[in-house]
mmCIF file of C-alpha atoms and ligand atoms in Angstrom:
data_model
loop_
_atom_site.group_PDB
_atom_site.id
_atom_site.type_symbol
_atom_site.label_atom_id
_atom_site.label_comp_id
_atom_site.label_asym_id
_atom_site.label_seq_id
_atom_site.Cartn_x
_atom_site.Cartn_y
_atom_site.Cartn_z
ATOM 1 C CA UNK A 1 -95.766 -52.344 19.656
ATOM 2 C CA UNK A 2 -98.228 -53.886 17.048
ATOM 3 C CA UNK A 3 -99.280 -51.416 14.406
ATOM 4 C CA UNK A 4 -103.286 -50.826 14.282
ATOM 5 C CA UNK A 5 -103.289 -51.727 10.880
ATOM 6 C CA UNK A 6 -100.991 -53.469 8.732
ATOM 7 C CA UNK A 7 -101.086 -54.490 5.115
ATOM 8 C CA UNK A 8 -98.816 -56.703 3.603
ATOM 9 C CA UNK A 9 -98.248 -56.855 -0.050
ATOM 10 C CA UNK A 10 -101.880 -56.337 -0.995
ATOM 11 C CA UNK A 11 -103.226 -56.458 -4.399
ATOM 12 C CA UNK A 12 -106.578 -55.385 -5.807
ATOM 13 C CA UNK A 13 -107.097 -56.347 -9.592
ATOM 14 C CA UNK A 14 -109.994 -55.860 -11.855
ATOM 15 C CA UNK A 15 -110.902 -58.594 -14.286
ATOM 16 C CA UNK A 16 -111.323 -57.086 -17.635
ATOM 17 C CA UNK A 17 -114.279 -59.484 -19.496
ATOM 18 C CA UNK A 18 -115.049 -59.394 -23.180
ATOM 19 C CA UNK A 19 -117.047 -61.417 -25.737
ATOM 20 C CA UNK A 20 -120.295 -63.148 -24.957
ATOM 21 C CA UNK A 21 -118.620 -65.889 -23.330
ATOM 22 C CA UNK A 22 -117.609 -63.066 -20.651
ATOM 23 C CA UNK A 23 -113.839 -64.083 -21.509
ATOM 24 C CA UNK A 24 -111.498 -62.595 -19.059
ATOM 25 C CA UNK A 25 -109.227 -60.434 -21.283
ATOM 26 C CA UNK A 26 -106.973 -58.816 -19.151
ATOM 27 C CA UNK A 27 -106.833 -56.784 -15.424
ATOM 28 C CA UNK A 28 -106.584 -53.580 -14.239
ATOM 29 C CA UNK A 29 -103.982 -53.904 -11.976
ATOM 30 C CA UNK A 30 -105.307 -50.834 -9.469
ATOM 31 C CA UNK A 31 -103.713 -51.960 -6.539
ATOM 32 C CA UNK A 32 -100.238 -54.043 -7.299
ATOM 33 C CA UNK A 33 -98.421 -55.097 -4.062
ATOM 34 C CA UNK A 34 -98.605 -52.690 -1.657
ATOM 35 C CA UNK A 35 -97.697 -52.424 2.088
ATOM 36 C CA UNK A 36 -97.296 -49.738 4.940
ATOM 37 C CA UNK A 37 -98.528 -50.100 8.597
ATOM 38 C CA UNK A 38 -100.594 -47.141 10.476
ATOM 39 C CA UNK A 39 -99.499 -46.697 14.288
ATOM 40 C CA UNK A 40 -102.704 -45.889 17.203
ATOM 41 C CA UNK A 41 -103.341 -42.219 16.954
ATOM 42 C CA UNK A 42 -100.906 -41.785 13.381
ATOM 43 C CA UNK A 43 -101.998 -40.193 10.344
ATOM 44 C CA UNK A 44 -100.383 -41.601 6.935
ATOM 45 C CA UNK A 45 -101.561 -39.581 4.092
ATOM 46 C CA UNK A 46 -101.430 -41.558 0.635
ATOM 47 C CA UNK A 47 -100.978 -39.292 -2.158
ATOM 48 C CA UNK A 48 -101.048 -39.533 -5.901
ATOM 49 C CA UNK A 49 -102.568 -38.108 -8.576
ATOM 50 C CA UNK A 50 -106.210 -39.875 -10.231
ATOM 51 C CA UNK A 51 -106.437 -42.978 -11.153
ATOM 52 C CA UNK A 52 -103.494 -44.283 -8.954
ATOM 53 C CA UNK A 53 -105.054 -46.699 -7.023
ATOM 54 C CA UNK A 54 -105.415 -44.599 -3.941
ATOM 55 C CA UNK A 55 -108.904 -44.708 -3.148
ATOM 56 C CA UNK A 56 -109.209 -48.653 -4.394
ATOM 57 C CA UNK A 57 -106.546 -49.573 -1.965
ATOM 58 C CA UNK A 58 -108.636 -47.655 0.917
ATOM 59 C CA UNK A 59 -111.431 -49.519 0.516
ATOM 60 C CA UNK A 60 -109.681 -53.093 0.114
ATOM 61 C CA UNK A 61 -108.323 -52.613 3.512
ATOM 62 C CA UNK A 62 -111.755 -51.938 5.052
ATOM 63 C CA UNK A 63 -112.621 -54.580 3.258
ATOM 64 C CA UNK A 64 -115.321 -53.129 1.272
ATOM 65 C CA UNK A 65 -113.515 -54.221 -1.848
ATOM 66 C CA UNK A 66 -112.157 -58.025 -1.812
ATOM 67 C CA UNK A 67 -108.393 -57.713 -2.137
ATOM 68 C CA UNK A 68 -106.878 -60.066 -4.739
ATOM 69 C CA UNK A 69 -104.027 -61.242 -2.216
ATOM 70 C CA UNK A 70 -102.452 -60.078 0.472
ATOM 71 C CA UNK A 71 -102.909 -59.376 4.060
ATOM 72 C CA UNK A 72 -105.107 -57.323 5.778
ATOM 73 C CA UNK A 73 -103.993 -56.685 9.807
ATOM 74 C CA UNK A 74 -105.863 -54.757 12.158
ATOM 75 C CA UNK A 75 -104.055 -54.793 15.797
ATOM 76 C CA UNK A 76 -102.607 -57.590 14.604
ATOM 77 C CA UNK A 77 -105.374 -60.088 13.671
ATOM 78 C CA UNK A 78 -105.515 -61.398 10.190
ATOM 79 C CA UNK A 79 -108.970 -60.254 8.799
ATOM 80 C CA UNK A 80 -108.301 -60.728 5.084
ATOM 81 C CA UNK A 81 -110.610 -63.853 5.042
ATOM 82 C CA UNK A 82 -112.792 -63.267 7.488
ATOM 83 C CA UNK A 83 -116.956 -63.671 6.606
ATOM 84 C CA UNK A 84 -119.466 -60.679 6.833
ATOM 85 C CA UNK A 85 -119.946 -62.108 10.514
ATOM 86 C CA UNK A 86 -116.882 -62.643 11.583
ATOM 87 C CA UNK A 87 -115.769 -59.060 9.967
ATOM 88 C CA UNK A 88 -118.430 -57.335 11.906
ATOM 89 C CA UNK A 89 -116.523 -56.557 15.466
ATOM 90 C CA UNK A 90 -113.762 -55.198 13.251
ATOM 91 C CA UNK A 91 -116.127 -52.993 10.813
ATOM 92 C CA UNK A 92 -116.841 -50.956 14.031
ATOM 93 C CA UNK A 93 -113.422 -50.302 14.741
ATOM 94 C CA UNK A 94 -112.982 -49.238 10.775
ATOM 95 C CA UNK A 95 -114.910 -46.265 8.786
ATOM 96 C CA UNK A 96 -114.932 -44.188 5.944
ATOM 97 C CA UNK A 97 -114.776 -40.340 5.279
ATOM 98 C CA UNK A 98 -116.125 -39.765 1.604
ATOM 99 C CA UNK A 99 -115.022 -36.917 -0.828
ATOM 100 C CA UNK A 100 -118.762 -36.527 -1.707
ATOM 101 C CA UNK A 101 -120.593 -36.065 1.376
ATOM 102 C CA UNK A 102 -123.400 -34.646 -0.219
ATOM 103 C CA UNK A 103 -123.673 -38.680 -2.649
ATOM 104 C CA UNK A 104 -122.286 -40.277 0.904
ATOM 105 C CA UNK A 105 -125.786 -39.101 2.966
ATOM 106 C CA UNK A 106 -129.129 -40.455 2.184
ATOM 107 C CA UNK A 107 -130.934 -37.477 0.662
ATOM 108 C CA UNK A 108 -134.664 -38.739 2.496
ATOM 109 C CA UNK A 109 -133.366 -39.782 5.944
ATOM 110 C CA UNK A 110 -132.935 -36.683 8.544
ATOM 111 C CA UNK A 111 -129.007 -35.809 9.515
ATOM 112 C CA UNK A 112 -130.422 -37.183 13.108
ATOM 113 C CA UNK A 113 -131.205 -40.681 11.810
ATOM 114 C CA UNK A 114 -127.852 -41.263 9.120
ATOM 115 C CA UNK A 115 -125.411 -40.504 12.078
ATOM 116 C CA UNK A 116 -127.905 -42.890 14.521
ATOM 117 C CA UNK A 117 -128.224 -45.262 11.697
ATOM 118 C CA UNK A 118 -124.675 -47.055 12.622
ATOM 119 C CA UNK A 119 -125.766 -47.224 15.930
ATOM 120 C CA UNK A 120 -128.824 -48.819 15.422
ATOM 121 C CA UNK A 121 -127.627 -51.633 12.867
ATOM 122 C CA UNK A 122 -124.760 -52.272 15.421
ATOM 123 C CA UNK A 123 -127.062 -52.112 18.519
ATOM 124 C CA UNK A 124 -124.200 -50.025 20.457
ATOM 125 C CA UNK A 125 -126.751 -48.210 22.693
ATOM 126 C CA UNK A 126 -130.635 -48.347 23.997
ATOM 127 C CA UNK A 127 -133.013 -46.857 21.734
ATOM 128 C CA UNK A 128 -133.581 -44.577 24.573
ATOM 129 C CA UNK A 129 -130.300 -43.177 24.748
ATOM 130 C CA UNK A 130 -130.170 -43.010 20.840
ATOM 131 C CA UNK A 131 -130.602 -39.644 20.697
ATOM 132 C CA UNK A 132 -128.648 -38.566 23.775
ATOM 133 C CA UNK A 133 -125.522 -40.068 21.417
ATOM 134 C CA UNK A 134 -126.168 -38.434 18.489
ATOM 135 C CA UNK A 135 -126.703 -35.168 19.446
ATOM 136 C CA UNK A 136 -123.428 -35.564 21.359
ATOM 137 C CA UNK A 137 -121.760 -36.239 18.729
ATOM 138 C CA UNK A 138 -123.013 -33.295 16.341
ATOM 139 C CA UNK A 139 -122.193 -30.983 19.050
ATOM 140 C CA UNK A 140 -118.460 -32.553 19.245
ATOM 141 C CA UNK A 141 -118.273 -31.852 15.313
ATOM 142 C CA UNK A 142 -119.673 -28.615 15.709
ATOM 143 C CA UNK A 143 -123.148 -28.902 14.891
ATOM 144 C CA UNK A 144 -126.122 -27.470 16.523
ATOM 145 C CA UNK A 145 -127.950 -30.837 17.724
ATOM 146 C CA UNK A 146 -131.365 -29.326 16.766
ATOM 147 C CA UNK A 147 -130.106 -29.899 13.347
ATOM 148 C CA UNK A 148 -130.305 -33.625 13.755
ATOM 149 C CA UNK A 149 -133.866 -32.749 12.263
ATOM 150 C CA UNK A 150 -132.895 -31.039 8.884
ATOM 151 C CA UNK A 151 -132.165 -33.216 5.646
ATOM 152 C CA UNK A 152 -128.635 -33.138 4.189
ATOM 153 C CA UNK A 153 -130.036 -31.006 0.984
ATOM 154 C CA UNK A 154 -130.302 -28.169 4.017
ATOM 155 C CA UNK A 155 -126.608 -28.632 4.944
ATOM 156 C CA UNK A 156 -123.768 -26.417 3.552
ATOM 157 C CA UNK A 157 -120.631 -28.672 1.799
ATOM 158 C CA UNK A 158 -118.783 -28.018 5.318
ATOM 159 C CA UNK A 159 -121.682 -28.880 7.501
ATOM 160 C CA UNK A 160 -122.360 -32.287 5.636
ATOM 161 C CA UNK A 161 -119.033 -33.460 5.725
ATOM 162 C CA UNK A 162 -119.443 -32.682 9.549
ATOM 163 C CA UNK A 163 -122.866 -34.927 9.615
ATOM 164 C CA UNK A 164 -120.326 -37.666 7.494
ATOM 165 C CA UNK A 165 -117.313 -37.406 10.673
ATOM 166 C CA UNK A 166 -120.272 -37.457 12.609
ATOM 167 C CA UNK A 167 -121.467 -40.970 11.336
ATOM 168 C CA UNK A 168 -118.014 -42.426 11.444
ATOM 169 C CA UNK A 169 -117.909 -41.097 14.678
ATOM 170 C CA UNK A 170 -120.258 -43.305 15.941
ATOM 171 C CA UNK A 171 -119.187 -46.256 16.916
ATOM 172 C CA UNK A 172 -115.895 -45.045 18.368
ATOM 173 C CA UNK A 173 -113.342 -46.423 15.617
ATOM 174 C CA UNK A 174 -109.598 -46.768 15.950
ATOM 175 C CA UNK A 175 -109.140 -45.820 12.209
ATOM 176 C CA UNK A 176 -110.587 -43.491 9.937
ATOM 177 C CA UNK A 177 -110.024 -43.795 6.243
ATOM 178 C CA UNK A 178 -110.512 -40.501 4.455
ATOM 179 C CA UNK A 179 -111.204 -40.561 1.072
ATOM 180 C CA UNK A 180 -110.401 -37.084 -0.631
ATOM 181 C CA UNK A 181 -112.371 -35.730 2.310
ATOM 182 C CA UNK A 182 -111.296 -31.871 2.054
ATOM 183 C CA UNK A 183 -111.119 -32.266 -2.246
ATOM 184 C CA UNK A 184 -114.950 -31.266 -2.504
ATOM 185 C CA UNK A 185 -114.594 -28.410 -0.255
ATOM 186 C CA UNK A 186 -113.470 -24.724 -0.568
ATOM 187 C CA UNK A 187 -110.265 -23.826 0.486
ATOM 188 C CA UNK A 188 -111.013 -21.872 3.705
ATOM 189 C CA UNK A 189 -113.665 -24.851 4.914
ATOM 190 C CA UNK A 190 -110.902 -27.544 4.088
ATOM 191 C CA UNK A 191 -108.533 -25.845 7.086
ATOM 192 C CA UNK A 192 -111.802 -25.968 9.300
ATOM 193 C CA UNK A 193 -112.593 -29.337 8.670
ATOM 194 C CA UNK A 194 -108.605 -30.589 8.791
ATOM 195 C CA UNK A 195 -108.692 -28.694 12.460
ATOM 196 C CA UNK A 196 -111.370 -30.712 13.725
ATOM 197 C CA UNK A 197 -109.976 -34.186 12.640
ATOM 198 C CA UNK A 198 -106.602 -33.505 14.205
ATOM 199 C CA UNK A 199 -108.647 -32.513 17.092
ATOM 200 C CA UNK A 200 -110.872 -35.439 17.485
ATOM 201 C CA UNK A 201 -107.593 -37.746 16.552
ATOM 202 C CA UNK A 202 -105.603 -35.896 19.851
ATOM 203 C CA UNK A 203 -109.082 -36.607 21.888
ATOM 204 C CA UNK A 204 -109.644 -40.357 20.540
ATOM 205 C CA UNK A 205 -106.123 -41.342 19.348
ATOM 206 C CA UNK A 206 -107.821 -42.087 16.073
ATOM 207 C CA UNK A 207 -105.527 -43.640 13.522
ATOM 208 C CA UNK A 208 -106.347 -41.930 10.103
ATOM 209 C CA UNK A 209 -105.453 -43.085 6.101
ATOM 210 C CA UNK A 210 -105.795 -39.578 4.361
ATOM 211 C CA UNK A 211 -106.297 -40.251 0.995
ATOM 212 C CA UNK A 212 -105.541 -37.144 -1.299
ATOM 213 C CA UNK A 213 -104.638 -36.161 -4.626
ATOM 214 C CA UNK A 214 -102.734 -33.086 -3.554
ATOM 215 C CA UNK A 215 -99.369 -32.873 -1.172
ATOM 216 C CA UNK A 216 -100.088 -30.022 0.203
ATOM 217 C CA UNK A 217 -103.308 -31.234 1.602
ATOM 218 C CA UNK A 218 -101.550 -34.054 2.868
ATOM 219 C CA UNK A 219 -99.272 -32.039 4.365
ATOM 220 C CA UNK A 220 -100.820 -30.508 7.451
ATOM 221 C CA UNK A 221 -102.445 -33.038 9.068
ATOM 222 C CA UNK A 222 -100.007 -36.190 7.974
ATOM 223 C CA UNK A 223 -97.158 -37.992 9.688
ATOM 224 C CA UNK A 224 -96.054 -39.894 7.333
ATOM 225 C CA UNK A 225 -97.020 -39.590 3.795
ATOM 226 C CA UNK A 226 -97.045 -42.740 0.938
ATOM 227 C CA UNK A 227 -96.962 -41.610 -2.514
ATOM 228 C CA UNK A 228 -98.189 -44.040 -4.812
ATOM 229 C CA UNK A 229 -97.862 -44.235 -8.567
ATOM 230 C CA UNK A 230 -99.804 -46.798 -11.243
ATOM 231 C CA UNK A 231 -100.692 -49.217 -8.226
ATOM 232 C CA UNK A 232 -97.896 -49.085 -6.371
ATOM 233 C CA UNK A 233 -95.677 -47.531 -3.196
ATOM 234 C CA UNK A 234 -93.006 -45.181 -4.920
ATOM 235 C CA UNK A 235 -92.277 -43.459 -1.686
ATOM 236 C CA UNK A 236 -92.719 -43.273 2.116
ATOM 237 C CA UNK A 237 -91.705 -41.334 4.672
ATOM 238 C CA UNK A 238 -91.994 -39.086 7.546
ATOM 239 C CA UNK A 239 -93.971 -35.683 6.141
ATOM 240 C CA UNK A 240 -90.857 -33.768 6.901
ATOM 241 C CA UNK A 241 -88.528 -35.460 5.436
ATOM 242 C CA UNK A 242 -90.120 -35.926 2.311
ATOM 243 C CA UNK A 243 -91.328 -32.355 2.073
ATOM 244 C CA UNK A 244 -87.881 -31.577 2.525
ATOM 245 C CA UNK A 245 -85.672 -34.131 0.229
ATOM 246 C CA UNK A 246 -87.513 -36.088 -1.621
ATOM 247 C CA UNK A 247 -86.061 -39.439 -3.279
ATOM 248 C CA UNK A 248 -88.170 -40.285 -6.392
ATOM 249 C CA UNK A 249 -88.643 -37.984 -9.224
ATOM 250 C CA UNK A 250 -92.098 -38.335 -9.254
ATOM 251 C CA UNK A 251 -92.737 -37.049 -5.714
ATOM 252 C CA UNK A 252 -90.702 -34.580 -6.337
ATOM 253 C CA UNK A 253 -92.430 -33.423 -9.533
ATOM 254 C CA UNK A 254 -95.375 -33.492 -7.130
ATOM 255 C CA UNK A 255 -93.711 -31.320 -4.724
ATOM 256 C CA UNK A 256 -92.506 -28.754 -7.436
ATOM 257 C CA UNK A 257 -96.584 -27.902 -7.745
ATOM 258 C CA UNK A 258 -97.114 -27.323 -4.544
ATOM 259 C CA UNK A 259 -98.085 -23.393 -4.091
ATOM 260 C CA UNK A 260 -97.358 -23.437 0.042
ATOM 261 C CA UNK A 261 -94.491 -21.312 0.971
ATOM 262 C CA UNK A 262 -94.124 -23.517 4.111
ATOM 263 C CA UNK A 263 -93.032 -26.241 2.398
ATOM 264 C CA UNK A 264 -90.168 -27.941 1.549
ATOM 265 C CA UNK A 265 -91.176 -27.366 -2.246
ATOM 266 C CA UNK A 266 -90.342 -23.601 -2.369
ATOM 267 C CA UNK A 267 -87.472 -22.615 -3.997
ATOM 268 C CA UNK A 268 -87.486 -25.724 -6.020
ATOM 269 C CA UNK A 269 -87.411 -25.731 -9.879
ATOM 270 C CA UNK A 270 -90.547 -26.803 -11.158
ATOM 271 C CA UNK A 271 -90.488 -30.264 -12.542
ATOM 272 C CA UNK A 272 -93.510 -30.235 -15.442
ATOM 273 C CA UNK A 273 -94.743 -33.897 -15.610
ATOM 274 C CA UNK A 274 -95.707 -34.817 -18.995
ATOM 275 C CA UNK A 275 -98.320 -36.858 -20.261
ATOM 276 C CA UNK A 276 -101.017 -38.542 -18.304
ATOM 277 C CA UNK A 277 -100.321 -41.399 -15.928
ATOM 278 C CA UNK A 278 -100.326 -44.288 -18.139
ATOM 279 C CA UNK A 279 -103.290 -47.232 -18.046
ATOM 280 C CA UNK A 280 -103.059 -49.587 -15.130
ATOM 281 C CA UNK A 281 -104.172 -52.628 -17.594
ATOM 282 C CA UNK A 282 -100.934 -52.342 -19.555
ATOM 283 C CA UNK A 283 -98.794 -50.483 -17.165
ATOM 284 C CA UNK A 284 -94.946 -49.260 -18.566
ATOM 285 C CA UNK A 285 -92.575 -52.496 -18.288
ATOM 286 C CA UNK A 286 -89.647 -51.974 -15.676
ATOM 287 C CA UNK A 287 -90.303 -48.547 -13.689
ATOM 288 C CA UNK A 288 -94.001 -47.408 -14.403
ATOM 289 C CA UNK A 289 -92.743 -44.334 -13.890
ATOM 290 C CA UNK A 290 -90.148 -44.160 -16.578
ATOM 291 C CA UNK A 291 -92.039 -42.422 -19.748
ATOM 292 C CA UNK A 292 -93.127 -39.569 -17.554
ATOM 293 C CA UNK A 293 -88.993 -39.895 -15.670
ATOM 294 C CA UNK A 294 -86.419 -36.519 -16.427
ATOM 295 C CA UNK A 295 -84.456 -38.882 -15.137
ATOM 296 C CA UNK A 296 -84.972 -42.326 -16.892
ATOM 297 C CA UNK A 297 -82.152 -44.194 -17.843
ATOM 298 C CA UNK A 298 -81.677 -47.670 -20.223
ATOM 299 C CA UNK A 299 -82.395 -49.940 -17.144
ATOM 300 C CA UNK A 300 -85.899 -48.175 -15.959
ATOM 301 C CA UNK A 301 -87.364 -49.545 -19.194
ATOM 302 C CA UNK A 302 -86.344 -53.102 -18.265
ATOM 303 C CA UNK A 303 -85.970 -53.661 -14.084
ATOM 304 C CA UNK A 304 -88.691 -52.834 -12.007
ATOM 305 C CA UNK A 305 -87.210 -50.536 -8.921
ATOM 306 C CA UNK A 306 -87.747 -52.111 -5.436
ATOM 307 C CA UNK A 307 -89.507 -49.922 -2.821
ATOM 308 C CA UNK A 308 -86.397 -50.175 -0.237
ATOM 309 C CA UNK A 309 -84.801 -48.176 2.513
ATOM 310 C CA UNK A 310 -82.689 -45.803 0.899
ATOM 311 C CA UNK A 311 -81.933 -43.624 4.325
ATOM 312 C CA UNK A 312 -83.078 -44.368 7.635
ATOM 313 C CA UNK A 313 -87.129 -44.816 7.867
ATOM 314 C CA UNK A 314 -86.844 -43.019 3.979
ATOM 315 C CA UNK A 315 -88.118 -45.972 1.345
ATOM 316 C CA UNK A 316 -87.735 -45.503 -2.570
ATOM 317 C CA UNK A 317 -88.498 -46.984 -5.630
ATOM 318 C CA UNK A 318 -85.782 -45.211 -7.693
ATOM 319 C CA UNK A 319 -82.555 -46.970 -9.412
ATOM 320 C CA UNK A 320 -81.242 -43.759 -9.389
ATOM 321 C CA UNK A 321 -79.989 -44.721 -5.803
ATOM 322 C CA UNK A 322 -78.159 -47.769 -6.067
ATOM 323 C CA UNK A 323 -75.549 -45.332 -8.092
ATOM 324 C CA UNK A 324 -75.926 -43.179 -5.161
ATOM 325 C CA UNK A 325 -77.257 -40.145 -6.858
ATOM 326 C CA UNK A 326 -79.171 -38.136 -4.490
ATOM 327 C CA UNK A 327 -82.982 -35.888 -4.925
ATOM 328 C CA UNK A 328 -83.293 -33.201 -5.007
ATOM 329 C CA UNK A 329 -81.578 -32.993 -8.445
ATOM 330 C CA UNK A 330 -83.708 -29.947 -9.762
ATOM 331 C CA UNK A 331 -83.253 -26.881 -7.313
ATOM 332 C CA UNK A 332 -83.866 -23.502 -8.456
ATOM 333 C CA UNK A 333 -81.004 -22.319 -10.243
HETATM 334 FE FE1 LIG B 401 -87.018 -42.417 -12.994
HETATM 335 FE FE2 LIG B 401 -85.629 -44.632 -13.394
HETATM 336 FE FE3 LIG B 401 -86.013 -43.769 -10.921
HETATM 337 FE FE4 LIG B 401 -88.025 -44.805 -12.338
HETATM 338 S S1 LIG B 401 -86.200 -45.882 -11.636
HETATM 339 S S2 LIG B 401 -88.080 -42.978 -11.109
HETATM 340 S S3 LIG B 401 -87.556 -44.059 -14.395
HETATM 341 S S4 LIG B 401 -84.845 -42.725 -12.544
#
């Protein structure tokens, strides 16, 4: 069965310019290669911590960023290269969930009008029946529809977010990309608003990308999970089995700080990452990974680890497994 969305290899890179010539003086290599496919009605949560590349690689694939190289799929069409007009069949299919929703609504149009606005630019419906749509679709995200009239400043954190699922709503997509859509929420309001997208993705088969910087977010509503580190795939699996035995040291580091008894993380020694992750314009040579590693050995510093399967449907980055040494190597002892 073709995936809804593939992406093959893809790289986003920032040119670095400096001098008044504009010189380019180096990149920021925030996306570096990366590829994972998203099956019709399958979430895949991709999880790291700031400054990974997460959020830049979910907005190459919408194309809202131009990606560097690489391949952008969606049902199997190629629309890496594709012009604004060209893209525009395939924009309605794609939307985005922001972390901010209170930044991601225009403060002077009325919640009626942003989640309409989509509508209207994409002509999807008679003006007449405008309104009929929209206050459908506040009612299916569990807003009053006489609220359509109020701005976003009169919104609660967890009622805007609902006006933003509203507006991606819209045009019936296939996939959602969330950006840290639960991060800007309290903890109690995160579950709500979790509940309703696994909802809506049972009723619509939606496809999600859940971007987080925290597992155990991830961890409900994913089924599969991606962990990226420094621009790159070091991990990716199905949620359970990486909740359960992890294969790279830095997802289970991750792991080790998650405080959810359910998880596969409890009972497991806490692995204390040091440092911060390093800068993506003069990334670590051989494993990025291996001046934060417990683990690092001579050869991290030199060979780059290939993202591979190490177990069936399990893929690491790790050399640690070609000398078949096997995660989780700090339990609780
Ligand atoms: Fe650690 Fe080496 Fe594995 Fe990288 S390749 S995660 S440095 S053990």
């Amino acid at each position: 069965m073709t995936a809804l969305l593939e992406i093959r290899d893809l790289k986003k890179h920032f040119p670095i310019h400096k001098g008044v010539f504009s010189r380019v003086a180096g990149q920021v290599r925030a996306v570096d290669g990366i590829s994972f496919h998203i099956d019709r009605g399958e979430t895949l949560g991709l999880v790291g911590e700031s400054g990974c590349g997460k959020s830049t690689a979910g907005r190459t694939l919408l194309r809202l960023l131009e990606p560097t190289s690489g391949q952008i799929l969606i049902g199997g069409e190629d629309i890496t290269d594709l012009d604004a007009k060209a893209l525009m069949p395939f924009r309605q299919r794609m939307q985005m969930i922001y972390q901010d929703p209170y930044a991601s609504l225009n403060p002077r149009m009325t919640a009626g009008d942003i989640v309409g606005e989509p509508l209207t630019i994409h002509r999807t419906c008679a003006p007449n029946e405008r309104n009929e749509r929209v206050a459908a679709l506040f009612t299916r995200v569990g807003l009053r529809p006489a609220l359509m009239h109020s701005y976003p400043h009169e919104f609660s954190g967890g009622q805007r977010q609902r006006v933003g699922i509203a507006r991606a709503l819209a045009l019936n997509p296939a996939l959602i990309v969330g950006d840290e859509p639960v991060s800007a929420l309290d903890v109690s309001i995160q579950a709500q608003i979790i509940n309703l997208l696994m909802d809506l993705q049972d009723e619509y088969k939606l496809s999600y990308l859940f971007v987080a910087h925290d597992l155990g977010v991830v961890e409900h509503i994913s089924h599969r999970v991606a962990v990226m580190y420094l621009g790159r795939i070091v991990e990716m699996t199905d949620k359970l089995s990486l909740f359960e035995a992890p294969l790279h040291p830095y997802t289970e580091a991750l792991l080790s700080a998650v405080p959810i008894p359910k998880s596969g993380a409890r009972g497991r020694k806490r692995v204390i990452l040091t440092g911060d992750v390093p800068s993506p314009i003069n990334p670590p040579s051989g494993c990025h990974f291996h001046t934060r590693c417990p683990y690092a050995m001579q050869r991290c510093r030199n060979e780059e680890p290939a993202l591979r399967e190490v177990i069936a449907n399990h893929l690491a980055a790790c050399h640690l497994h070609d000398s078949g040494v096997r995660l989780p190597l700090a339990k609780a002892g």
